[in-house]
XYZ file of C-alpha atoms in Angstrom:
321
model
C 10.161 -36.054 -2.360
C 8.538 -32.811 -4.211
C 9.977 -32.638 -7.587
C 12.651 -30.248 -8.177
C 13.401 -28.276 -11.055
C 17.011 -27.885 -13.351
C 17.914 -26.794 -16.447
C 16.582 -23.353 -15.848
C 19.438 -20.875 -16.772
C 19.428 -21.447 -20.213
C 15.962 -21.537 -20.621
C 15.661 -18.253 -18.490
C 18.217 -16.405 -20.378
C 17.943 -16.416 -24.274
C 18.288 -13.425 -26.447
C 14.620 -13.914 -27.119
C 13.694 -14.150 -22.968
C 15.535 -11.262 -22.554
C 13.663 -9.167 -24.781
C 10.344 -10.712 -23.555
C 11.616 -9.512 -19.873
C 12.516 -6.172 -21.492
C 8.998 -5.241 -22.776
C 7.757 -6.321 -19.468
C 9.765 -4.404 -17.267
C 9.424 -1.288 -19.601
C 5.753 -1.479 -18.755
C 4.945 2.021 -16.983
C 7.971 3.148 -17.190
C 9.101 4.529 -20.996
C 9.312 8.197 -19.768
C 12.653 6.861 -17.751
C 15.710 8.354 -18.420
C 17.109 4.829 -17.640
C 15.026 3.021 -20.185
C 15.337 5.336 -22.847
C 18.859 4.482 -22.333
C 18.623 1.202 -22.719
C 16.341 1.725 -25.697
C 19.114 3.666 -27.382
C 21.053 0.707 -28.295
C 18.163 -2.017 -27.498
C 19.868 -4.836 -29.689
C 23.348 -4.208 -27.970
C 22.176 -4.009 -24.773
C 20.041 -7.048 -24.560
C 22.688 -8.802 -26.567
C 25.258 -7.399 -23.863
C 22.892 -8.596 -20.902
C 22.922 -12.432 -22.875
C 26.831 -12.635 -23.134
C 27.369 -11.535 -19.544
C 24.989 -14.086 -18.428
C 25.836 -16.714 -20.157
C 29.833 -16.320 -19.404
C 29.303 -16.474 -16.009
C 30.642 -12.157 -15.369
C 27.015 -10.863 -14.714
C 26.551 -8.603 -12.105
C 24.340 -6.648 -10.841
C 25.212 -2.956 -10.387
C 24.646 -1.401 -7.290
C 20.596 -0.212 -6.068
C 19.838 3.062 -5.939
C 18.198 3.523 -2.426
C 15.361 5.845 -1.139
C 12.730 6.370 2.103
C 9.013 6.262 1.234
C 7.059 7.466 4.065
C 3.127 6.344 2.246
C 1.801 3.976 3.667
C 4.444 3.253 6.434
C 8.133 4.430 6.082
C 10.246 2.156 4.186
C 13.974 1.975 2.384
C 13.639 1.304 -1.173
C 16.341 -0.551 -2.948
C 15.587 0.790 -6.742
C 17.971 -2.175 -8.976
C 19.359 -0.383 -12.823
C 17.016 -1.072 -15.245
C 19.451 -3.927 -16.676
C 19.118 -5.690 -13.553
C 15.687 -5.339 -13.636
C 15.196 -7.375 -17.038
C 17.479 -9.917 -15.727
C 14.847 -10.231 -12.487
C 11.536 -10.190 -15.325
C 13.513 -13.233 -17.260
C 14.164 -15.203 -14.030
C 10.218 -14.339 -12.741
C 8.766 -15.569 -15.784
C 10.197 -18.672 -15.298
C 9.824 -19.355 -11.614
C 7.107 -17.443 -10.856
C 4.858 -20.932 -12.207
C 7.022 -23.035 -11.013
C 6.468 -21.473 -7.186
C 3.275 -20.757 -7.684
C 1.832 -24.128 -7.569
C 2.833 -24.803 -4.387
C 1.329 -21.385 -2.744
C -1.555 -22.168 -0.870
C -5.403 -21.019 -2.425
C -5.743 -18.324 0.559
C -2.514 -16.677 0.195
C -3.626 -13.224 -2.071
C -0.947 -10.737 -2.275
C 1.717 -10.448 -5.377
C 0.119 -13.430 -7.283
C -1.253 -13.359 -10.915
C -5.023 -13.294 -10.545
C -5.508 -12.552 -6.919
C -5.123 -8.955 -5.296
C -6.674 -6.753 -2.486
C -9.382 -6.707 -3.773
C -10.234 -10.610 -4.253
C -8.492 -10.784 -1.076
C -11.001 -8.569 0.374
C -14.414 -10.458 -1.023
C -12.599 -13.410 0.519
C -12.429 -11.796 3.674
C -16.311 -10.598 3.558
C -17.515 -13.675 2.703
C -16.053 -15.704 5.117
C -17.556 -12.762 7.570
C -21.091 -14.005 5.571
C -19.877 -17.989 6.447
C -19.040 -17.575 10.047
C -21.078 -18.395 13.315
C -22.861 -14.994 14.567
C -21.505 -15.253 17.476
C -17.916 -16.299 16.610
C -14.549 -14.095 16.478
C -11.829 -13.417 14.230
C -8.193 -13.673 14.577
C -6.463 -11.376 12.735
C -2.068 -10.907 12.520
C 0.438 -8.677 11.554
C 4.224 -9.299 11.384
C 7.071 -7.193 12.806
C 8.930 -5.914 9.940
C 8.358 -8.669 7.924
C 10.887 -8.212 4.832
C 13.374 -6.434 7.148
C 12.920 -9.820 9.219
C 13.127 -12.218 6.652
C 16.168 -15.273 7.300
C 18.308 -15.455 3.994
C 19.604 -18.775 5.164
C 15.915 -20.062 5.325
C 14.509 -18.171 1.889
C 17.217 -20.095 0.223
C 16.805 -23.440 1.770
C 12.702 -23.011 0.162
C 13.590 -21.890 -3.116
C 16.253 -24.929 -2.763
C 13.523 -27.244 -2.165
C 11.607 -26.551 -5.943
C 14.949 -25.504 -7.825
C 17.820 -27.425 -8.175
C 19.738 -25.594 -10.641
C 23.044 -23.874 -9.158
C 23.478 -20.763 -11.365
C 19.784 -19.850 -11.008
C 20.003 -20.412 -7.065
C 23.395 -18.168 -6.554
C 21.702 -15.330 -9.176
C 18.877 -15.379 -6.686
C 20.955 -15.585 -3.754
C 22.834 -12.396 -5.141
C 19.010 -11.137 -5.513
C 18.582 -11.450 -1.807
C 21.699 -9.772 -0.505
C 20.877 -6.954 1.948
C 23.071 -4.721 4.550
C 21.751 -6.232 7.627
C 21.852 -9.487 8.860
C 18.358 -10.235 8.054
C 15.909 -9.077 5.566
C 15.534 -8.858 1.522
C 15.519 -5.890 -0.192
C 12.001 -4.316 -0.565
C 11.745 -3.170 -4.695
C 12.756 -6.372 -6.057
C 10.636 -8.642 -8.116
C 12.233 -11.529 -6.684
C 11.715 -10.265 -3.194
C 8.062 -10.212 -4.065
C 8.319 -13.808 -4.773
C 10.657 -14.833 -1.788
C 8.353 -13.490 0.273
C 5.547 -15.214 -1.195
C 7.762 -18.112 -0.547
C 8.526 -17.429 3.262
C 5.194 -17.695 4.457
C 3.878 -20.620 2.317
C 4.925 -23.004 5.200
C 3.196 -20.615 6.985
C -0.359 -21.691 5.359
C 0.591 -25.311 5.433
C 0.557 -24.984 8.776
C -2.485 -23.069 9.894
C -4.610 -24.766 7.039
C -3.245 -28.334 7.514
C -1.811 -28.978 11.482
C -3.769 -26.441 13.066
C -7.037 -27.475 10.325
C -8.219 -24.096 9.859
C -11.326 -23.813 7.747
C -11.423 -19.992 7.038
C -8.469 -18.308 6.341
C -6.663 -15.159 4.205
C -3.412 -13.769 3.764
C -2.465 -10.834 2.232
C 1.650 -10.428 2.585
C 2.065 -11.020 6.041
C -1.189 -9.690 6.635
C -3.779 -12.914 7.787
C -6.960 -13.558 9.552
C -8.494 -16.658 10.593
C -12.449 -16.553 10.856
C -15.438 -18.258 12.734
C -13.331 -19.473 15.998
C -14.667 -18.853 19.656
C -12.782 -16.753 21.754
C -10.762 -19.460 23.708
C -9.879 -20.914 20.220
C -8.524 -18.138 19.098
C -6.128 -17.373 22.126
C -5.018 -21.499 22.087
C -4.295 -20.662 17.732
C -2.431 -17.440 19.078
C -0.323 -18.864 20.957
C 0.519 -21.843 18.447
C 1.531 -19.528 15.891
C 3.274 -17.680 17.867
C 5.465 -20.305 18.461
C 5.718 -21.556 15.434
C 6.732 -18.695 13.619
C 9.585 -18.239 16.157
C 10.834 -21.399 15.674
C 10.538 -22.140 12.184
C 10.901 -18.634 10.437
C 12.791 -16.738 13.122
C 9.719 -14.075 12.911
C 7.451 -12.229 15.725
C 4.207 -10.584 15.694
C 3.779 -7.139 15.617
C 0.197 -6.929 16.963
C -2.866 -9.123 16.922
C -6.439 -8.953 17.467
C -9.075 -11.337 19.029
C -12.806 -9.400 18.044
C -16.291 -10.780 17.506
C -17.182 -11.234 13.689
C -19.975 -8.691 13.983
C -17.055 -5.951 14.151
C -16.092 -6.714 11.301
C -12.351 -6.846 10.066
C -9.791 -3.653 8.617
C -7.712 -5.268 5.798
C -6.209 -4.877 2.632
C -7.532 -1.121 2.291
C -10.960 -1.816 3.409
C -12.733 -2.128 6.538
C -15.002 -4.716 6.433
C -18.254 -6.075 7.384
C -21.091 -9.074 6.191
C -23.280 -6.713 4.492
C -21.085 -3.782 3.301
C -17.124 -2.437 2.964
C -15.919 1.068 3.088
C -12.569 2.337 2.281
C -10.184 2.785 5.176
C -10.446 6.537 6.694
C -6.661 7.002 5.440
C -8.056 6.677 1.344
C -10.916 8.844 2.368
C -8.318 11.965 4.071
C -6.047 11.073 0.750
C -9.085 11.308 -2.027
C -10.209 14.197 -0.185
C -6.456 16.058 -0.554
C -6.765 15.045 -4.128
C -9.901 16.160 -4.874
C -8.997 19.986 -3.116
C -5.747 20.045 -5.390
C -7.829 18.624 -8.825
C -5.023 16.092 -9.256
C -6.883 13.763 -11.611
C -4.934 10.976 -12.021
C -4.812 10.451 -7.989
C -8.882 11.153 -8.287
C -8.972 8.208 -10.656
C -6.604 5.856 -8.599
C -8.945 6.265 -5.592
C -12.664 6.048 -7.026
C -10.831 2.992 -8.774
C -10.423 1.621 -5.308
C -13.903 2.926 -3.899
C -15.778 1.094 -7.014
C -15.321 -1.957 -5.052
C -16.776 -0.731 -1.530
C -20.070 1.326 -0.510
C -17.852 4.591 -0.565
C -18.255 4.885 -3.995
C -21.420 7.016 -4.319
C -20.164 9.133 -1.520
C -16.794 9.910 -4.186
C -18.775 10.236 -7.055
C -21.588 12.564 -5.228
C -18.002 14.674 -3.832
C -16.787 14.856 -7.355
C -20.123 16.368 -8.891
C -20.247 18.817 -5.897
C -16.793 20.172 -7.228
C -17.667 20.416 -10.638
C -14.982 17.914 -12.325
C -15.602 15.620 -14.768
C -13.431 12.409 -14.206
């Protein structure tokens, strides 16, 4: 039996953990009119926070929700900034705890991974594959709007045994539909990391995939033949019905030397450029002069062969970034 972890609660919600989770959920955000709030009467407040917790009449207050339409349109579930401390305490405690069991290949929300890591993975297993192979690349329909509560909390249940910490998260997870976890929450970051782990133990241990890479719900499989990759297709299908109550929103079957579009990049053995969407946005940027958006995407570009093509547009217009 995997080990299973109690005793959590307590250790998760000190006066000192609080204020830990404070300064890191501050982080980008002190012009706030909600954190300067909170700031106002910091030692209350966190002191507040530690009572409510630890009497058992914590709750959180009710999300603030808005669309986002870049990159895809989305509902946002914003939580009050109190409730967002409460999430940083609980993270910084079960964020190691979960993360051990994530699979190597599995990128997105995790310390020390990222797009971009996520993308030299990708290239070089484009380097490591058969010339004449193909890819297999997913995508899955509405993936947190799809996500099974029932099922998130049976995983979480299977590394934490601790009650309180298991109905917080629970309370976390509630959503207005009958499936899916709010998108904005920390912890839905780290459910969903935690939905699709079985995921990877499946592709890299039943089905024995050598090459693999997830980012999200995001994955490719590398250096198959053709008929491979329609038999793996299939399989996954399948499985993902069965075990996670999830379908596939597209997929594609292509020959390695097309290279792959993923995590912001579109991809090849030799070279990487940034996707024609961060090209049309940097462009819009650059016409307005918005620096800080200017920054953001020759930021991105460092890591691709577009680079020298947004540096060279930048010196044409005569800003100095």
């Amino acid at each position: 039996m995997p080990k299973r972890f109690g005793n959590l609660y307590e250790k998760m919600f000190t006066e000192k953990a609080l204020y830990e989770a404070y300064l890191s959920a501050r982080k980008k955000k002190r012009k706030k009119s909600a954190v300067f709030k909170f700031e106002k009467s910091l030692g209350a407040n966190i002191h507040r926070l530690f009572e409510e917790l630890n009497s058992g009449s914590y709750r959180p207050r009710p999300y603030k929700t808005f669309n986002v339409l870049d990159p895809k349109p989305r509902l946002i579930f914003a939580p009050h900034f109190r409730d967002v401390i409460v999430q940083h305490a609980m993270y910084a405690v079960l964020y190691p705890i979960m993360d051990r069991t994530f699979c190597y290949e599995s990128f997105g929300c995790r310390v020390g991974k990222g797009t971009h890591k996520a993308s030299d993975r990708a290239q070089k297993y484009l380097r490591f594959s058969p010339e004449e192979s193909y890819i297999l690349q997913f995508d899955i329909r509405k993936f947190f709007y799809r996500i099974d509560r029932d099922i998130l909390q049976e995983l979480w249940k299977n590394k934490i045994k601790d009650k309180r910490v298991l109905d917080l998260v629970k309370t976390f997870s509630e959503y207005p539909d009958r499936t899916g976890i709010p998108i904005g929450n920390l912890l839905s970051q780290l459910g969903a990391l935690i939905y699709l782990n079985p995921l990877d133990s499946y592709i890299k241990r039943e089905l024995k995939v050598d090459k693999y890479v997830r980012y999200v719900d995001d994955f490719i499989i590398f250096g198959i033949s053709k008929d491979e990759a329609c038999i793996i297709r299939n399989k996954i299908k399948i499985w993902l019905q069965k075990n996670l109550n999830l379908e596939l929103s597209k997929w594609i079957i292509q020959p390695i030397k097309k290279g792959v579009n993923f995590v912001g990049f579109r991809t090849w053995r030799k070279t990487k450029f940034v996707r024609k969407r961060a090209m049309y946005n940097f462009n819009r940027s650059l016409a307005k002069k918005k620096s800080d958006s200017i920054q953001s995407s020759l930021s991105h570009a460092k890591h691709s062969a577009s680079y020298k093509c947004f540096l060279g547009k930048i010196q044409e217009a005569g800003l100095c970034i």
